[in-house]
PDB file of C-alpha atoms in Angstrom:
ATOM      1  CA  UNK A  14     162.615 260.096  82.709  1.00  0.00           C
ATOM      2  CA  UNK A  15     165.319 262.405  83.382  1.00  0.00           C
ATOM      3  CA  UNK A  16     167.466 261.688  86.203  1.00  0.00           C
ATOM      4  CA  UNK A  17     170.846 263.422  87.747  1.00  0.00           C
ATOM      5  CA  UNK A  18     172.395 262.007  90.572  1.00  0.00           C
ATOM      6  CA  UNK A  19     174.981 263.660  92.643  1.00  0.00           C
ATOM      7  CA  UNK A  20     177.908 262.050  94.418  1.00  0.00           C
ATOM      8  CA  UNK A  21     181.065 262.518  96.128  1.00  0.00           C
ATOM      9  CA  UNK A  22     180.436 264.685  98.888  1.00  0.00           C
ATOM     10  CA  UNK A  23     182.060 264.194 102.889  1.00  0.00           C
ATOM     11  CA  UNK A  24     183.372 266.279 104.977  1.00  0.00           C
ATOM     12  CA  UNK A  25     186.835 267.714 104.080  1.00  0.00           C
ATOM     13  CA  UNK A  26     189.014 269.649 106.149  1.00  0.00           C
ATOM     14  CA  UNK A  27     189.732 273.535 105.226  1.00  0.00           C
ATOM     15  CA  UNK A  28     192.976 273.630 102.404  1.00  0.00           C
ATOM     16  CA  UNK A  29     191.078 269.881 101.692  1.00  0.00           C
ATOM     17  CA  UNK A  30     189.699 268.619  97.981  1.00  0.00           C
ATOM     18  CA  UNK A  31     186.997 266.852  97.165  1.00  0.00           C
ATOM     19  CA  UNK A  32     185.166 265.427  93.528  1.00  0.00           C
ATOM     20  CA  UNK A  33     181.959 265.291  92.914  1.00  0.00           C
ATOM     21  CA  UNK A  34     179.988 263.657  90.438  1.00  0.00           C
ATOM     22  CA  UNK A  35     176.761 263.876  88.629  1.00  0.00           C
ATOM     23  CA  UNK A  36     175.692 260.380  86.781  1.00  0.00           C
ATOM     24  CA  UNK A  37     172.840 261.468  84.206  1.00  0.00           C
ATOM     25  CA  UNK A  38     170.571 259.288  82.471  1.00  0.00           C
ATOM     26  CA  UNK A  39     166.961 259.711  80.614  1.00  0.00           C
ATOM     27  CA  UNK A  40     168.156 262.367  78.097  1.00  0.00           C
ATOM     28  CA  UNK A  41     170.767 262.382  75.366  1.00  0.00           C
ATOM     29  CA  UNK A  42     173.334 263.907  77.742  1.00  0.00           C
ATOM     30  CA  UNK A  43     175.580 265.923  74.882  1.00  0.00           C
ATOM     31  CA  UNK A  44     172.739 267.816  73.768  1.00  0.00           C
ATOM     32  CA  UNK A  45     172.750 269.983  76.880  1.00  0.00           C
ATOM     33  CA  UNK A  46     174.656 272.113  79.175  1.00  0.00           C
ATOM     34  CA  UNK A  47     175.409 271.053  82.487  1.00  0.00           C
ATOM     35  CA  UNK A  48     175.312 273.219  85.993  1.00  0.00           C
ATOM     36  CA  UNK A  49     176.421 273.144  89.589  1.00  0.00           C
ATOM     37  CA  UNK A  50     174.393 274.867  91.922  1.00  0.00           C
ATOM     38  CA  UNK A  51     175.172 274.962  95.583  1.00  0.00           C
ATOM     39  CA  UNK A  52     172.877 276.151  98.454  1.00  0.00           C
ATOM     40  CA  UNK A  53     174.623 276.979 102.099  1.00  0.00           C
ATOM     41  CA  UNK A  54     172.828 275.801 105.362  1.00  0.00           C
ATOM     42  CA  UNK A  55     169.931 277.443 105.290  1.00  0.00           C
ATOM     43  CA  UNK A  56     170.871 279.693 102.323  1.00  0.00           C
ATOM     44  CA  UNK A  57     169.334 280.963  98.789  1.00  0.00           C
ATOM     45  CA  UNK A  58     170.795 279.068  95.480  1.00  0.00           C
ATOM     46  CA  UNK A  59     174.344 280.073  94.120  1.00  0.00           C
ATOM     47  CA  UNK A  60     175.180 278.838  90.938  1.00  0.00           C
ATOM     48  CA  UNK A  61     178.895 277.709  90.427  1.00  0.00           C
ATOM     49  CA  UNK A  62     180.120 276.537  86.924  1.00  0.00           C
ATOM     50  CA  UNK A  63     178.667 275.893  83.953  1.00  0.00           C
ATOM     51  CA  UNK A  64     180.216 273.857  81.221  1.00  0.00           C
ATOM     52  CA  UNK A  65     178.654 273.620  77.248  1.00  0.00           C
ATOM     53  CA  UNK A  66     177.459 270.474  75.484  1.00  0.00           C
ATOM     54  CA  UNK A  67     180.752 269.766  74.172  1.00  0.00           C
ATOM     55  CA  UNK A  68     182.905 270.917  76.750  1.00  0.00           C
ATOM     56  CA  UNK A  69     184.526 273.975  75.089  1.00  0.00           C
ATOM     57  CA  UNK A  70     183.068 276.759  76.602  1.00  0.00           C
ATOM     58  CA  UNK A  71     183.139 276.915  80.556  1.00  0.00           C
ATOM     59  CA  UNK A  72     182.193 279.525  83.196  1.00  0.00           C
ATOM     60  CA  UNK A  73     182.871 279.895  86.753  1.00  0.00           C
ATOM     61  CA  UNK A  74     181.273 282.214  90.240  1.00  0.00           C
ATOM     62  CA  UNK A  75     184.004 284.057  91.088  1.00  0.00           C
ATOM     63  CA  UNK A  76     183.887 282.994  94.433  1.00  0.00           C
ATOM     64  CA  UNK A  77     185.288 279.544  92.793  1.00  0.00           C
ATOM     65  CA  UNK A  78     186.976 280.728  89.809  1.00  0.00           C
ATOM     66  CA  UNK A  79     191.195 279.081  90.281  1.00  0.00           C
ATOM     67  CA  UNK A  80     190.076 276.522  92.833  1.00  0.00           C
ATOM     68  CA  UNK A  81     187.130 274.363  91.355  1.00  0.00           C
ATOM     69  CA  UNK A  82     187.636 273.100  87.680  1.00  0.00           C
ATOM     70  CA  UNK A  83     184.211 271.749  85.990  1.00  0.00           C
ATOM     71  CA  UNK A  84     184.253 268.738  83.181  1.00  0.00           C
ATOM     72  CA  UNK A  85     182.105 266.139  81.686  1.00  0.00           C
ATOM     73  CA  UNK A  86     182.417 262.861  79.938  1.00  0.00           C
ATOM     74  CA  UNK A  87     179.923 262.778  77.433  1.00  0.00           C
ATOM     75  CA  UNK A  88     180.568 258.826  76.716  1.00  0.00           C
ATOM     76  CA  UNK A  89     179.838 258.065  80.181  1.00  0.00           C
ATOM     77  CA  UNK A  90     176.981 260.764  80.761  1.00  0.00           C
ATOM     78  CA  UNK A  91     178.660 262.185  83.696  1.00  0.00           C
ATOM     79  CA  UNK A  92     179.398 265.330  85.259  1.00  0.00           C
ATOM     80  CA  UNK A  93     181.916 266.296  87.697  1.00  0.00           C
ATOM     81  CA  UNK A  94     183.513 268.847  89.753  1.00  0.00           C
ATOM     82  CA  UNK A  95     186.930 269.106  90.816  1.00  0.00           C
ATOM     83  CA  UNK A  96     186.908 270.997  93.915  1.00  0.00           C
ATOM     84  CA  UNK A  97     190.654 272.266  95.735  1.00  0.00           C
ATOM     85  CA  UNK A  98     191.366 274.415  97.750  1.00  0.00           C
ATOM     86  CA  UNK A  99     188.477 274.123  99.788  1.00  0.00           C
ATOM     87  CA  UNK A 100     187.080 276.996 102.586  1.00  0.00           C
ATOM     88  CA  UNK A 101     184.981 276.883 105.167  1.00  0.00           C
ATOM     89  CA  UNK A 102     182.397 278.982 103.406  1.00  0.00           C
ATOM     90  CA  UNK A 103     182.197 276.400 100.652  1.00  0.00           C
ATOM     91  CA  UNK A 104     180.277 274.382 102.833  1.00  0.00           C
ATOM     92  CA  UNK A 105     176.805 273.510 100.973  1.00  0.00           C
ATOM     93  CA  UNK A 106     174.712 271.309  99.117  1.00  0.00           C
ATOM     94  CA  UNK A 107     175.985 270.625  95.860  1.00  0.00           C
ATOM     95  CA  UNK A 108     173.416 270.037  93.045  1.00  0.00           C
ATOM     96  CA  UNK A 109     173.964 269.509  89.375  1.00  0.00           C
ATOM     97  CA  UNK A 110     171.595 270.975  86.744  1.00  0.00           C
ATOM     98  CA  UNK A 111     170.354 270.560  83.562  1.00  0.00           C
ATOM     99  CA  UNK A 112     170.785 273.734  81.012  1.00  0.00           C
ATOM    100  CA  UNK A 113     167.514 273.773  78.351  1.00  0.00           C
ATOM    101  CA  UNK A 114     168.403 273.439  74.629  1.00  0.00           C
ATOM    102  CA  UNK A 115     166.392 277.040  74.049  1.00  0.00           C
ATOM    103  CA  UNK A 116     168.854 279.041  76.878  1.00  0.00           C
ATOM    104  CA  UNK A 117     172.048 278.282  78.486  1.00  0.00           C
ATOM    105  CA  UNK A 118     171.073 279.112  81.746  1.00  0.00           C
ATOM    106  CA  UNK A 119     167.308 278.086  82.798  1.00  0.00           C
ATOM    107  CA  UNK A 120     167.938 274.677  84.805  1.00  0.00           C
ATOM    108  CA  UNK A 121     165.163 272.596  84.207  1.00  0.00           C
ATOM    109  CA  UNK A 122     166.081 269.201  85.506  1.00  0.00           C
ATOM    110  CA  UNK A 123     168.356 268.726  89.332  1.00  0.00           C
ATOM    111  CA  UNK A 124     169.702 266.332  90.986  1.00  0.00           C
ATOM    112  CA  UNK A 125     168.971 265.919  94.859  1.00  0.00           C
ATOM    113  CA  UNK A 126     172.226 267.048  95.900  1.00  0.00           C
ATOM    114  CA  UNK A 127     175.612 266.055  97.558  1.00  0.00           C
ATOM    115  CA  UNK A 128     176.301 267.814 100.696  1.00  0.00           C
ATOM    116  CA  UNK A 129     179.900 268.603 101.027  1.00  0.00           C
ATOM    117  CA  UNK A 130     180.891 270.163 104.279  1.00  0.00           C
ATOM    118  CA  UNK A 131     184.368 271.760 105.327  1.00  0.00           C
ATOM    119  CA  UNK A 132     185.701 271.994 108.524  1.00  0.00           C
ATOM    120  CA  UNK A 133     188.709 271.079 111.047  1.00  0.00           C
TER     121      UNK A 133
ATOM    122  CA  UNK B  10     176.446 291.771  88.816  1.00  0.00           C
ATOM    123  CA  UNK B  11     172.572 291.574  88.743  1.00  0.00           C
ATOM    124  CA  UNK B  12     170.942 291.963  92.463  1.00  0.00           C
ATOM    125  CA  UNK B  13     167.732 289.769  92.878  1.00  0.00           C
ATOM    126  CA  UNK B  14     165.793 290.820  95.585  1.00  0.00           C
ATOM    127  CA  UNK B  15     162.828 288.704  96.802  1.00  0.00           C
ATOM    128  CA  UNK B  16     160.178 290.154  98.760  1.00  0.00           C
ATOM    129  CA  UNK B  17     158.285 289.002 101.452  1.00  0.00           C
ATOM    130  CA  UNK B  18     161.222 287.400 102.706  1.00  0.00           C
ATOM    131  CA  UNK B  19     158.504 285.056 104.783  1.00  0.00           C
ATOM    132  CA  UNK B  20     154.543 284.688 104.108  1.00  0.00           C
ATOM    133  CA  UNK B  21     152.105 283.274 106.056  1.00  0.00           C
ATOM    134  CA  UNK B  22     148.696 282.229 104.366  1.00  0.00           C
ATOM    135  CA  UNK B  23     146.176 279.851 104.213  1.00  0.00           C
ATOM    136  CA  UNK B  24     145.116 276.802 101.812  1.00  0.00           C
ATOM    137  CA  UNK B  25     142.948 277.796  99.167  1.00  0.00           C
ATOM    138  CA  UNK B  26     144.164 281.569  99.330  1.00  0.00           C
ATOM    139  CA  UNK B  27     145.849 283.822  96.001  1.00  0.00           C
ATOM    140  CA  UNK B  28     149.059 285.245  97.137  1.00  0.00           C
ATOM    141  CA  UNK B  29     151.743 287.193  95.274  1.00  0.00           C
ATOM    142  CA  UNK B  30     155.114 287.242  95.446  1.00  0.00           C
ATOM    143  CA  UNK B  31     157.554 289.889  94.585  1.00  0.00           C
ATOM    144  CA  UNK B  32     160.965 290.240  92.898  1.00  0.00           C
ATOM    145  CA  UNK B  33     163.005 292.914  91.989  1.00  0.00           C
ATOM    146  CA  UNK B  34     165.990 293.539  89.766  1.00  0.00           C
ATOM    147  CA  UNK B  35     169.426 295.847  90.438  1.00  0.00           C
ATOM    148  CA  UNK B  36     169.031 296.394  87.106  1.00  0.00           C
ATOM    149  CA  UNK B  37     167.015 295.484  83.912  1.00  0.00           C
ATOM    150  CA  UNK B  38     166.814 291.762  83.108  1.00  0.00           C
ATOM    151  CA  UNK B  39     163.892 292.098  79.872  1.00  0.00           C
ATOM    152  CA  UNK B  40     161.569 289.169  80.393  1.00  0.00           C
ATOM    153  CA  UNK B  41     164.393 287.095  81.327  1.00  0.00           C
ATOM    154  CA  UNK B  42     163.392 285.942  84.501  1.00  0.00           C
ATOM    155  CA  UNK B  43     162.844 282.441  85.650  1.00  0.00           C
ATOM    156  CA  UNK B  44     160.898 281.213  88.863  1.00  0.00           C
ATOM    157  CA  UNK B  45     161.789 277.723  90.926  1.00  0.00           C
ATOM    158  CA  UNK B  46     159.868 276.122  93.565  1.00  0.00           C
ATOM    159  CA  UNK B  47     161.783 274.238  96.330  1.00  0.00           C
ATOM    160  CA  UNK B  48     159.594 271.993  98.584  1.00  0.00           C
ATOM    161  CA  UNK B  49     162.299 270.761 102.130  1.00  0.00           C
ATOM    162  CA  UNK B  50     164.590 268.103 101.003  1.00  0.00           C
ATOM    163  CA  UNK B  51     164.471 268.445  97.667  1.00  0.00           C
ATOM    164  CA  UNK B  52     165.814 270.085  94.992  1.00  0.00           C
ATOM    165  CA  UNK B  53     164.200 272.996  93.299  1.00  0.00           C
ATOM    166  CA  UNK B  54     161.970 273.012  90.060  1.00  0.00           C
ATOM    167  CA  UNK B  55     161.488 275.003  87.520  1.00  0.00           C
ATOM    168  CA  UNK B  56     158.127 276.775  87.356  1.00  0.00           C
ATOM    169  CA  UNK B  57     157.820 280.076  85.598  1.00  0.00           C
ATOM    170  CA  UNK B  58     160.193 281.281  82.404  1.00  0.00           C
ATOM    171  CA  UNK B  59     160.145 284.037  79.981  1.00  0.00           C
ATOM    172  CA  UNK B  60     158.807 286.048  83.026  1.00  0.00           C
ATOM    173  CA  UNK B  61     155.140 284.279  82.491  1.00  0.00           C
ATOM    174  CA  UNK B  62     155.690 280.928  80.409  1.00  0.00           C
ATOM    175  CA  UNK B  63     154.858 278.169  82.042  1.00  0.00           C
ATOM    176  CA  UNK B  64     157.389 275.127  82.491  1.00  0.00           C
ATOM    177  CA  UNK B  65     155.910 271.728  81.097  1.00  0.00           C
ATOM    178  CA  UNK B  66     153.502 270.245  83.669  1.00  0.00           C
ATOM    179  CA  UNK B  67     153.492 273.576  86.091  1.00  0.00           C
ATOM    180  CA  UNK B  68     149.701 273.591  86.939  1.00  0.00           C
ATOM    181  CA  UNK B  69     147.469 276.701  85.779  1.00  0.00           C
ATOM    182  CA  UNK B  70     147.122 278.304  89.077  1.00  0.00           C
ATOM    183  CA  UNK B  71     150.844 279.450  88.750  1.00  0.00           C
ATOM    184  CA  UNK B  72     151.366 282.331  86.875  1.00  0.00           C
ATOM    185  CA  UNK B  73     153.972 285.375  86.423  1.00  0.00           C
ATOM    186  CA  UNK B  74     154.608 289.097  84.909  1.00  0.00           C
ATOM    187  CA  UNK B  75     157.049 291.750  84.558  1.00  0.00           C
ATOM    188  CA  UNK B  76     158.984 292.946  82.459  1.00  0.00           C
ATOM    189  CA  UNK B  77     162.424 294.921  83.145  1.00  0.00           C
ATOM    190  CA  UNK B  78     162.887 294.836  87.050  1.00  0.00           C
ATOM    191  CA  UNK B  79     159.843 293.917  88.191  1.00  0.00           C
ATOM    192  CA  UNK B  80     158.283 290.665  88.470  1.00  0.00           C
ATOM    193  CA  UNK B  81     155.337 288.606  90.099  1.00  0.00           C
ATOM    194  CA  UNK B  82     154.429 285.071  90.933  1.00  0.00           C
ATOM    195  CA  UNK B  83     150.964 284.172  91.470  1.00  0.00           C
ATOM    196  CA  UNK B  84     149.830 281.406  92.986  1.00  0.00           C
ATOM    197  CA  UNK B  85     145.853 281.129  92.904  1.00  0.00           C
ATOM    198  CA  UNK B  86     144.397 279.080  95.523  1.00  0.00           C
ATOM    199  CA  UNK B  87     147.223 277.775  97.290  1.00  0.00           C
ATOM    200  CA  UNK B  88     146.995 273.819  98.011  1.00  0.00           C
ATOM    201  CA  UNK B  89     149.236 272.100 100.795  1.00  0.00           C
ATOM    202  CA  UNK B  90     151.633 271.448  98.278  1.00  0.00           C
ATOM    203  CA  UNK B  91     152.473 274.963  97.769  1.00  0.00           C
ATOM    204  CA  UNK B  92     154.257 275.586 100.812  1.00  0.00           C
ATOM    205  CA  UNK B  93     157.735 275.874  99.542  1.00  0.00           C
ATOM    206  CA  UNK B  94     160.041 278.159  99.370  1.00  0.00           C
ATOM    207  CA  UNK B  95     159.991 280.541  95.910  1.00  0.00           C
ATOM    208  CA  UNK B  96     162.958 281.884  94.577  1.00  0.00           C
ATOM    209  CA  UNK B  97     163.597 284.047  91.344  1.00  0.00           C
ATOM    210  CA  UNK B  98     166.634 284.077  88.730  1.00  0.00           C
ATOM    211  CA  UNK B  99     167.561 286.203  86.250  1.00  0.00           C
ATOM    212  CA  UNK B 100     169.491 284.649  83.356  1.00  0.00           C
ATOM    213  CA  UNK B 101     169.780 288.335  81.184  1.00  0.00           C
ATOM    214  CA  UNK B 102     172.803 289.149  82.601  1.00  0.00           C
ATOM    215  CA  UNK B 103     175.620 286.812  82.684  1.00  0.00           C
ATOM    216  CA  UNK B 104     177.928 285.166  83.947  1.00  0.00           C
ATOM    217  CA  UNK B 105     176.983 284.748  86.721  1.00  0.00           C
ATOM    218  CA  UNK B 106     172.890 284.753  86.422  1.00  0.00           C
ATOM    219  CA  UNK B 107     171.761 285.461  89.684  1.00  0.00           C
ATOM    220  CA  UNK B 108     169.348 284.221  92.015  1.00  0.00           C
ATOM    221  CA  UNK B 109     167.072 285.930  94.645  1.00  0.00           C
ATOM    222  CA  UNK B 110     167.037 285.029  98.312  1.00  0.00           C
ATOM    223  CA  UNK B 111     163.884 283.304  97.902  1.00  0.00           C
ATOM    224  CA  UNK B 112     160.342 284.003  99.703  1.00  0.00           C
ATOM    225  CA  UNK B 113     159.338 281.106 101.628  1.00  0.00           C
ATOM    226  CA  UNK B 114     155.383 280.363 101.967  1.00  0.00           C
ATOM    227  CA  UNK B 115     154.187 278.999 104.954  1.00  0.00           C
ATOM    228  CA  UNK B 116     150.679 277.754 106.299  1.00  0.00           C
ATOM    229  CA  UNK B 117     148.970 280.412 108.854  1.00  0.00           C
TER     230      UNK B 117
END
């Protein structure tokens, strides 16, 4: 059974940073590219990075793009998300997400989230 | 950037009833349109790819079309576990693919 589980998340003040982690397990983690998704208080979905199988290839929202850096460790089958920087508006829950094999970005497996909020 | 737009933005129906459920693209996506379901607390899952290809285990009674910018999710007699909240993504034009606001279901 698939499984991602998110961690990491508190409350951090504005300017703040925070890491979060995904631990996955059920699946032969470097075979797939990995996702964070975040969803606001009461908000649609927003994806937020992506990062390949291997690591090499990397995307980023632009609201996030020069303050949250994605990685993975494909020996440990984790996921994480360095987040700096961090705004009131980036106040959400934080969910990592399976890519498919067949297309990069259909997410087909999440994790319950992390909730991260930010304020003073 | 691609513009999802969901519509209703809120349903009301009853168990047992077919409802439809709209979304609409800024611009063309092909068939590349994905639905997710997202019951409270929980995370969403996927449903509906391709436009109308079922995910593996997604029960029969969900089903989708379109093509280009405009799609449909069907949902053929709705049961109590239905009641979530919808929300399309279109994964043709990227980064970023784009998600709509959703359509939430809820029981008249």
């Amino acid at each position: 059974e698939v499984q991602l589980v998110e961690s990491g998340g508190g409350l951090v003040q504005p300017g703040g940073s925070l890491r979060l982690s995904c631990a996955a397990s059920g699946f032969t983690f470097n075979n797939n590219g990995m996702n964070w998704v975040r969803q606001a208080p009461g908000k649609g979905l927003e994806w937020v990075a992506y990062i390949s199988s291997s690591g090499y290839t990397i995307y980023y929202a632009d609201s996030v793009q020069g303050r949250f850096t994605i990685s993975r460790d494909n020996a440990q089958n984790s996921l994480y998300l360095q987040m700096n920087s961090l705004r009131d508006e980036d106040t959400a829950m934080y969910y990592c997400a399976r890519s498919t094999t067949v297309n990069t970005w259909l997410l087909d497996y999440w994790g319950q989230g992390t909730l991260v909020t930010v304020s003073s | 950037e691609t513009v999802m737009t969901q519509s209703p933005a809120t349903l009301s129906v009853s168990p047992g009833e077919r409802v439809t459920l709209s979304c609409r693209a800024s611009q063309s996506v092909d068939s590349n349109l994905a639905w997710y379901q997202q019951t409270p607390g929980q995370a969403p899952r996927l449903l509906i790819y391709g436009a109308s290809t079922r995910a593996t285990g997604i029960p029969a009674r969900f089903s989708g079309s379109g093509s280009g910018t405009e799609f449909t999710l069907t949902i053929s007699s709705l049961q109590s576990g239905d009641f979530a909240v919808y929300y399309c993504q279109q994964y043709n034009n990227w980064p970023p693919h784009t998600f709509g606001q959703g359509t939430k279901l809820e029981i008249k």
